[in-house]
Coordinates of C-alpha atoms in Angstrom, one line a residue:
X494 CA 0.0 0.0 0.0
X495 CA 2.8 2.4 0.6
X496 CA 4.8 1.8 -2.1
X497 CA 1.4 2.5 -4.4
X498 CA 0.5 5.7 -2.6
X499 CA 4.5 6.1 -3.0
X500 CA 4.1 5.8 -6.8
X501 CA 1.3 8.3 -7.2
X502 CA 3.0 10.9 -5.3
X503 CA 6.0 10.0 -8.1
X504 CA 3.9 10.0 -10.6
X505 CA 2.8 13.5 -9.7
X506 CA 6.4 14.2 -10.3
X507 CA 7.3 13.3 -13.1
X508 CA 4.1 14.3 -15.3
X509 CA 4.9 18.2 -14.4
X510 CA 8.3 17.5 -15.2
X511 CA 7.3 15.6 -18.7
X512 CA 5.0 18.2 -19.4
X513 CA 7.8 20.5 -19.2
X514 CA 9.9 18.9 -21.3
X515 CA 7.0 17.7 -23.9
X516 CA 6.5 22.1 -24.3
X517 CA 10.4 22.6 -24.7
X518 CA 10.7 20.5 -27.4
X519 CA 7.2 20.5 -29.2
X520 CA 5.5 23.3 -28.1
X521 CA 2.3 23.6 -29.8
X522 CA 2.4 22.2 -33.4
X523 CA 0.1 24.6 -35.5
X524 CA -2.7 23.0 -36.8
X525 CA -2.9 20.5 -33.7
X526 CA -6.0 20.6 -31.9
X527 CA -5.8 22.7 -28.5
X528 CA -7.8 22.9 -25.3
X529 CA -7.4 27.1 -25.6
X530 CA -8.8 26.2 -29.3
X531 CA -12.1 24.9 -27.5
X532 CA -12.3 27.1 -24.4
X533 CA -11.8 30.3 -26.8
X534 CA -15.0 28.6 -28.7
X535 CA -17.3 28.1 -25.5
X536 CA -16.5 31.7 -24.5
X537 CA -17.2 32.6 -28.2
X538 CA -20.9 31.2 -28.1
X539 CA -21.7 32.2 -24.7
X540 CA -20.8 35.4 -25.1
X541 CA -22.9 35.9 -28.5
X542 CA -26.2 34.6 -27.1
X543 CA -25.5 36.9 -23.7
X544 CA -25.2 39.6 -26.2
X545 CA -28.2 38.8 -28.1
X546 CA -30.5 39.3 -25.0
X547 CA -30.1 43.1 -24.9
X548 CA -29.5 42.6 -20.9
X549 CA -29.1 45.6 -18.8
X550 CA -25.8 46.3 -17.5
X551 CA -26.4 44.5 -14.2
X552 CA -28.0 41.5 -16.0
X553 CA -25.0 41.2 -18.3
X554 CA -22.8 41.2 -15.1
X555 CA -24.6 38.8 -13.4
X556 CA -24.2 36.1 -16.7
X557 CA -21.0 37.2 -17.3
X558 CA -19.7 35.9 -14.1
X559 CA -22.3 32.5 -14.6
X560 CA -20.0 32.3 -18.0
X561 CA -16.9 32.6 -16.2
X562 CA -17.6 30.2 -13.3
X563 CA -18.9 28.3 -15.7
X564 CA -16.1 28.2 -18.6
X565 CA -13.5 27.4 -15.4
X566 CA -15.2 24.8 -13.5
X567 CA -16.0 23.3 -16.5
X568 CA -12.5 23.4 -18.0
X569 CA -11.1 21.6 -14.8
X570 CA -13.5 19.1 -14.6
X571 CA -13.7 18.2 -18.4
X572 CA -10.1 17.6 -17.6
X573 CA -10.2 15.6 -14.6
X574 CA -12.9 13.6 -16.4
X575 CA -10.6 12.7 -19.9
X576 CA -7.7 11.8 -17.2
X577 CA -9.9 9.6 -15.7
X578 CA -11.3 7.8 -18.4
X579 CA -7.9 7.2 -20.3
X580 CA -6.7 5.5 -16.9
X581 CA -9.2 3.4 -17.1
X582 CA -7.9 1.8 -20.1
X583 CA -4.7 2.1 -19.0
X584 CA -2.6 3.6 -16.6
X585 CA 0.3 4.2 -19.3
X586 CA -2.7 5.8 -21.3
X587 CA -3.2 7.8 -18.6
X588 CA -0.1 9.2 -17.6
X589 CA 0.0 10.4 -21.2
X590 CA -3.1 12.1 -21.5
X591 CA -1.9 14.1 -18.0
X592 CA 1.1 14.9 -19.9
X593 CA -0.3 16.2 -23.2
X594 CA -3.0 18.1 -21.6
X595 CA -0.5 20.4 -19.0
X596 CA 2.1 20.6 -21.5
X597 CA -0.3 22.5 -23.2
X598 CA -1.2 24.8 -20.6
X599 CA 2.6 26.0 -21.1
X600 CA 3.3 28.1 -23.3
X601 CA 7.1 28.8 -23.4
X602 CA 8.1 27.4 -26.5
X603 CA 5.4 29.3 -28.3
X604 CA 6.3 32.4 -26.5
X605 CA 10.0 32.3 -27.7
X606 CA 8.7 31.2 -31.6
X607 CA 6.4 34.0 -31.3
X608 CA 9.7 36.1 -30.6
X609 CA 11.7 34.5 -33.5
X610 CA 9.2 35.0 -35.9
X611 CA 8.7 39.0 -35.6
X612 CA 13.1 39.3 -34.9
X613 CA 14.2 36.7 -37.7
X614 CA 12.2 39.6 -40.6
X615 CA 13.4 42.3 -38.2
X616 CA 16.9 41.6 -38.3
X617 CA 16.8 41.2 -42.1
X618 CA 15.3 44.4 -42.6
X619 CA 11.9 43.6 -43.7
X620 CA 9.8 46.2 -41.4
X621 CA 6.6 45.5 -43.1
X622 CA 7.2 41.8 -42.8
X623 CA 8.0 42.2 -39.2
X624 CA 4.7 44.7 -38.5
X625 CA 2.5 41.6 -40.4
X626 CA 3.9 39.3 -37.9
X627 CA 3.9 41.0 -34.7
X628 CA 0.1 41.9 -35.6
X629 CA -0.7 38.4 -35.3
X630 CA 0.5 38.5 -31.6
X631 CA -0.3 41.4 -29.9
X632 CA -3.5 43.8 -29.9
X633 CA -2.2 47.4 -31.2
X634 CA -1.8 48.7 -34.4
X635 CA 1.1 47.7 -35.8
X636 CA 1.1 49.6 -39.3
X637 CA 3.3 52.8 -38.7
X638 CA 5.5 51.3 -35.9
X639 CA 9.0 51.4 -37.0
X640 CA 12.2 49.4 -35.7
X641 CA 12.9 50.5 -32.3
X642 CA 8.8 50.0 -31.5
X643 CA 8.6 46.7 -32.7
X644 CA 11.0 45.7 -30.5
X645 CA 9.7 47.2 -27.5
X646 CA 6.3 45.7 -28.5
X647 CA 8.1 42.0 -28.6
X648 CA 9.8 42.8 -25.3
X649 CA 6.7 43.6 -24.0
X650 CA 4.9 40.6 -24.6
X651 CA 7.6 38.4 -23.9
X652 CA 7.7 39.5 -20.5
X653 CA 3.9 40.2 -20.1
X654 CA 2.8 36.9 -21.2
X655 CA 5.6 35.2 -18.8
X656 CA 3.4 35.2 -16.0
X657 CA 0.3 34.5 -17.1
X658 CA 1.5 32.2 -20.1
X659 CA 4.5 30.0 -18.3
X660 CA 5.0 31.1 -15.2
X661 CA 1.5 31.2 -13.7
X662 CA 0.3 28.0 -15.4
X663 CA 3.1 26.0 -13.6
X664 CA 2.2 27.7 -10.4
X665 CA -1.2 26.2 -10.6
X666 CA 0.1 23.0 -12.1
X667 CA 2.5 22.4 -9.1
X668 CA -0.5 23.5 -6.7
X669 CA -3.0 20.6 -8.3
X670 CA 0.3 18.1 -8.0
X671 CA -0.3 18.6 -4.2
X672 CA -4.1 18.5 -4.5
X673 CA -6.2 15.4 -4.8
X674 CA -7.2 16.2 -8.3
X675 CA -3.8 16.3 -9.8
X676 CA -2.1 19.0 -11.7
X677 CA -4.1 19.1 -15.5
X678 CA -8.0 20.2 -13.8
X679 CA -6.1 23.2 -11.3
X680 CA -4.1 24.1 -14.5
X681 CA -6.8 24.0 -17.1
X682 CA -8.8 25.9 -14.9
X683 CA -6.5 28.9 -14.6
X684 CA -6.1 28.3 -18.3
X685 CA -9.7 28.7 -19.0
X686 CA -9.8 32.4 -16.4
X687 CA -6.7 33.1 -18.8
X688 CA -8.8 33.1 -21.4
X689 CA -11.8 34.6 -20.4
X690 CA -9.6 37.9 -19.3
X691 CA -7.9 37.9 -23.3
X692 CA -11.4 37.5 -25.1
X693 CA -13.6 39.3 -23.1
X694 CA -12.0 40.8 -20.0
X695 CA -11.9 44.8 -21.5
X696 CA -13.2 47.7 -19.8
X697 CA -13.9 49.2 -23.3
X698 CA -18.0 48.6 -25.1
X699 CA -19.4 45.7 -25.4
X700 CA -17.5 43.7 -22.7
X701 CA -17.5 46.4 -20.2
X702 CA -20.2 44.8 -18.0
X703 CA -20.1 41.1 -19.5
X704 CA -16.2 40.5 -19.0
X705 CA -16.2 42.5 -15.5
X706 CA -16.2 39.1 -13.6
X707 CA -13.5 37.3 -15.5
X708 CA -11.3 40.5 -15.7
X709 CA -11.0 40.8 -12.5
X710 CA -11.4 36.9 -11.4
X711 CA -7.8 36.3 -13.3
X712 CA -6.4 39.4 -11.7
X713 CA -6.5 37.8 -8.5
X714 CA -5.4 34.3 -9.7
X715 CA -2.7 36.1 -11.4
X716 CA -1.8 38.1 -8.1
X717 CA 0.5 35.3 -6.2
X718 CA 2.4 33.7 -9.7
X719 CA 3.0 37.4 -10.9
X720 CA 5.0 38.3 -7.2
X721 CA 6.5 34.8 -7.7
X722 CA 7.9 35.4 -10.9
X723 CA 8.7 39.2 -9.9
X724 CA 11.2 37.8 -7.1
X725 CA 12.6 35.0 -9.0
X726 CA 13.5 36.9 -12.3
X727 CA 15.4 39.9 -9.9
X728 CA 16.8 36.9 -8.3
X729 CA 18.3 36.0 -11.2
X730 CA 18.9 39.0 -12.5
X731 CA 22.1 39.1 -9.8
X732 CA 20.0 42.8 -8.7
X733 CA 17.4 41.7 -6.8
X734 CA 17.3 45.3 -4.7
X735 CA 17.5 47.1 -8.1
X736 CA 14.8 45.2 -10.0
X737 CA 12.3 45.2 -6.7
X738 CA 12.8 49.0 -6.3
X739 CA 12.3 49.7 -10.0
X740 CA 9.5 47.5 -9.8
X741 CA 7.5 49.3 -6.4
X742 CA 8.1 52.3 -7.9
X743 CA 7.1 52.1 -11.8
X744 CA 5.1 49.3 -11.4
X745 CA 1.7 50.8 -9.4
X746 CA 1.6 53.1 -12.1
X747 CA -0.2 50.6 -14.5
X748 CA -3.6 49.8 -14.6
X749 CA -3.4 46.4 -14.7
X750 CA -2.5 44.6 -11.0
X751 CA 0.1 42.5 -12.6
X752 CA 1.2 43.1 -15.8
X753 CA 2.9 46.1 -15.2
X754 CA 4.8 44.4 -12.3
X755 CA 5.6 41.5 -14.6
X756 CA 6.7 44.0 -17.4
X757 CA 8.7 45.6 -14.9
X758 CA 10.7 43.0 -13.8
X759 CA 12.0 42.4 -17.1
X760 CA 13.0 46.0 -18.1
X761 CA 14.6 46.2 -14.8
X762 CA 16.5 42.9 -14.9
X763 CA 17.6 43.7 -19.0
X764 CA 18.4 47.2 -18.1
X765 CA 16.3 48.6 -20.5
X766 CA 12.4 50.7 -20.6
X767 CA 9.3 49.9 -21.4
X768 CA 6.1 51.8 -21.7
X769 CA 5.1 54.7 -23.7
X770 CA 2.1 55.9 -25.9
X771 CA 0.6 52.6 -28.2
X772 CA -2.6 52.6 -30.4
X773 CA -5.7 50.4 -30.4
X774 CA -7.8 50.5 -33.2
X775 CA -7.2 53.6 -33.5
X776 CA -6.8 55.1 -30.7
X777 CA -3.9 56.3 -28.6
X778 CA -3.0 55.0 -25.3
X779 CA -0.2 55.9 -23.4
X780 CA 1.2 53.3 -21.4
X781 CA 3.4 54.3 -17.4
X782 CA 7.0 54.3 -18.3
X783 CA 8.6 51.2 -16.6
X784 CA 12.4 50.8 -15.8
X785 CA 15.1 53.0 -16.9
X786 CA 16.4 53.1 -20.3
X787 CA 20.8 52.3 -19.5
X788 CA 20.5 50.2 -23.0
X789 CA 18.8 50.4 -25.9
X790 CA 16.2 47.4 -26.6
X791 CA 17.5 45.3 -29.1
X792 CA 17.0 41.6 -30.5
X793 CA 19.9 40.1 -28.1
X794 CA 17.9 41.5 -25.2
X795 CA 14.7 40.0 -25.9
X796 CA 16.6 37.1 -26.2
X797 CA 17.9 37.6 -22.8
X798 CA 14.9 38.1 -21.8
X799 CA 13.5 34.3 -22.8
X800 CA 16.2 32.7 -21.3
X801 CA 15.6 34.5 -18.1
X802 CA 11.7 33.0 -18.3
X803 CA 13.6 29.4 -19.2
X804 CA 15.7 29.6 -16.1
X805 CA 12.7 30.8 -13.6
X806 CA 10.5 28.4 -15.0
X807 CA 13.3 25.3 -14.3
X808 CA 13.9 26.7 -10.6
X809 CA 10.5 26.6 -10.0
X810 CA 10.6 22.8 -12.1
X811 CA 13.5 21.7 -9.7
X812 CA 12.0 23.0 -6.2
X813 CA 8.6 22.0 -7.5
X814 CA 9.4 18.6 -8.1
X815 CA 11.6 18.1 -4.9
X816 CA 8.8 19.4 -2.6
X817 CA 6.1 16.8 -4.2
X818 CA 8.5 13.8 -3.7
X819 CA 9.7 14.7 -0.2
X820 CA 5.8 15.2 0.5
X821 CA 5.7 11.8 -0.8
X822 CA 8.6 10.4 1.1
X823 CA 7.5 11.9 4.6
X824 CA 3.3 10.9 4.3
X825 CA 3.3 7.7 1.9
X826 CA 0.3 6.9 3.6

């Protein structure tokens, strides 16, 4: 008995750490089926037939946060429930399944091909080849921009999407590794409020009322991970006083709870400043001035910047793993 009970704690182990490795060296083949794929799809529908009923504001609210309780429970327990089933026809079946599904709530080696595909046009000199790829991964305008803010537009989603792409994801999956339901439901389910925020969570017409709920829902998930990652990359950094301080004192300045702190972080860390005025559809936003501008942002940065986000996310891997087996070596039964 304790040598089975011994194996599942194990077990727990290693599928975080497969699922790691399975998103360093795959990542997510385009074309593949992915659960984002079908979450984005559920939100897509719910959110049209909300729409439809011409609900006052307080009536949209109140089904917006049925839709988000509803897409994240649901994500976690479809899950739990295709886990399930494949162990019943096997346990090899099974572990697999658990390993596909978190590897593809990672999303580091996307992230850095993201990065490759806007710098490789970039460094060649093709500008409008560079704006027509950088527009398929981030939400301004990216007609007019010229070198200098294309690169700060990849910087900035590089170390934006660290936290609540990579980082954040494994926080959740090494929370579920400790939880009786395993790793995949916990990380699907953060996942699925990731998802939510990027579709629908705006404060702009028409999601104003319907997203309110899943905005700020992932805000709060987001909170913990984001400080997480904050310490470990100024950790790593070799400043840890410098990039904190940066951080509490450019950081408040965004709007968002944690993206600004997570932007932050990097410019601080790199040496370099992000911010400044962007435009959405149209319109112009400026943006709070994070870090200080020593260096110029340039492609080796960015760079730097991804393998800072490779070596957080293997610390946390390491102590992640080492804490699940010595919980298993210390309470096998």
């Amino acid at each position: 008995m304790m040598s089975v009970l011994w194996f599942s704690w194990a077990e727990r182990a290693a599928v975080v750490g497969l699922a790691a490795a399975l998103d360093r060296i795959v990542g997510d083949p385009w074309g593949w089926p992915h659960p984002v794929q079908a979450i984005g799809q559920v939100i897509t529908w719910g959110s049209q037939r909300i729409f439809r009923l011409k609900l006052s504001p307080g009536g949209e609210r109140s089904l917006g946060i049925i839709l988000g309780l509803g897409v994240i429970l649901g994500s976690g327990a479809v899950g739990w429930g295709m886990v399930r089933l494949a162990r019943m026809v096997h346990p090899v079946v099974g572990l697999g399944c658990e390993v596909v599904l978190l590897a593809s709530c990672f999303a580091g080696r996307s992230l850095r091909r993201a990065a490759e595909d806007v710098l490789a046009p970039l460094e060649s000199g093709d500008i409008p080849l560079a704006r027509e790829r950088l527009a398929l991964y981030v939400g301004r305008d990216t007609e007019s921009l010229d070198k200098p803010e294309i690169l700060r537009a990849v910087l900035e989603t590089v170390s934006e999407n660290a936290t609540d792409g990579v980082m954040a994801p494994l926080f959740y999956a090494l929370l579920g590794a400790l939880l009786p339901v395993g790793s995949v439901p916990v990380a699907l389910a953060y996942k699925a409020a990731s998802t939510l925020d990027s579709m629908i969570g705006y404060r702009e017409m028409p999601y104003t009322h319907l997203g309110w709920f899943s905005a700020r829902f992932e805000d709060a998930l987001t909170w913990l991970p984001c400080r997480l990652t904050v310490f470990t990359i100024a950790l790593l950094s070799g400043r840890p006083r410098q990039v904190w301080h940066l951080c509490r004192r450019d950081a408040p300045a965004d709007p968002s709870p944690n993206a600004g702190w997570s932007e932050c972080a990097y410019a601080a860390a790199l040496g370099v400043q992000l911010g400044g005025w962007n435009v959405y559809r149209g319109q112009v936003k400026e943006k709070p001035l994070l870090g200080d501008a020593v260096v110029p942002i340039t492609g080796d940065r960015i760079l730097a910047a991804l393998a800072l986000t490779r070596r957080a996310f293997l610390l946390w891997i390491g102590l992640g793993v080492a804490v699940i087996a010595g919980l298993g070596r210390l309470h096998p039964g």
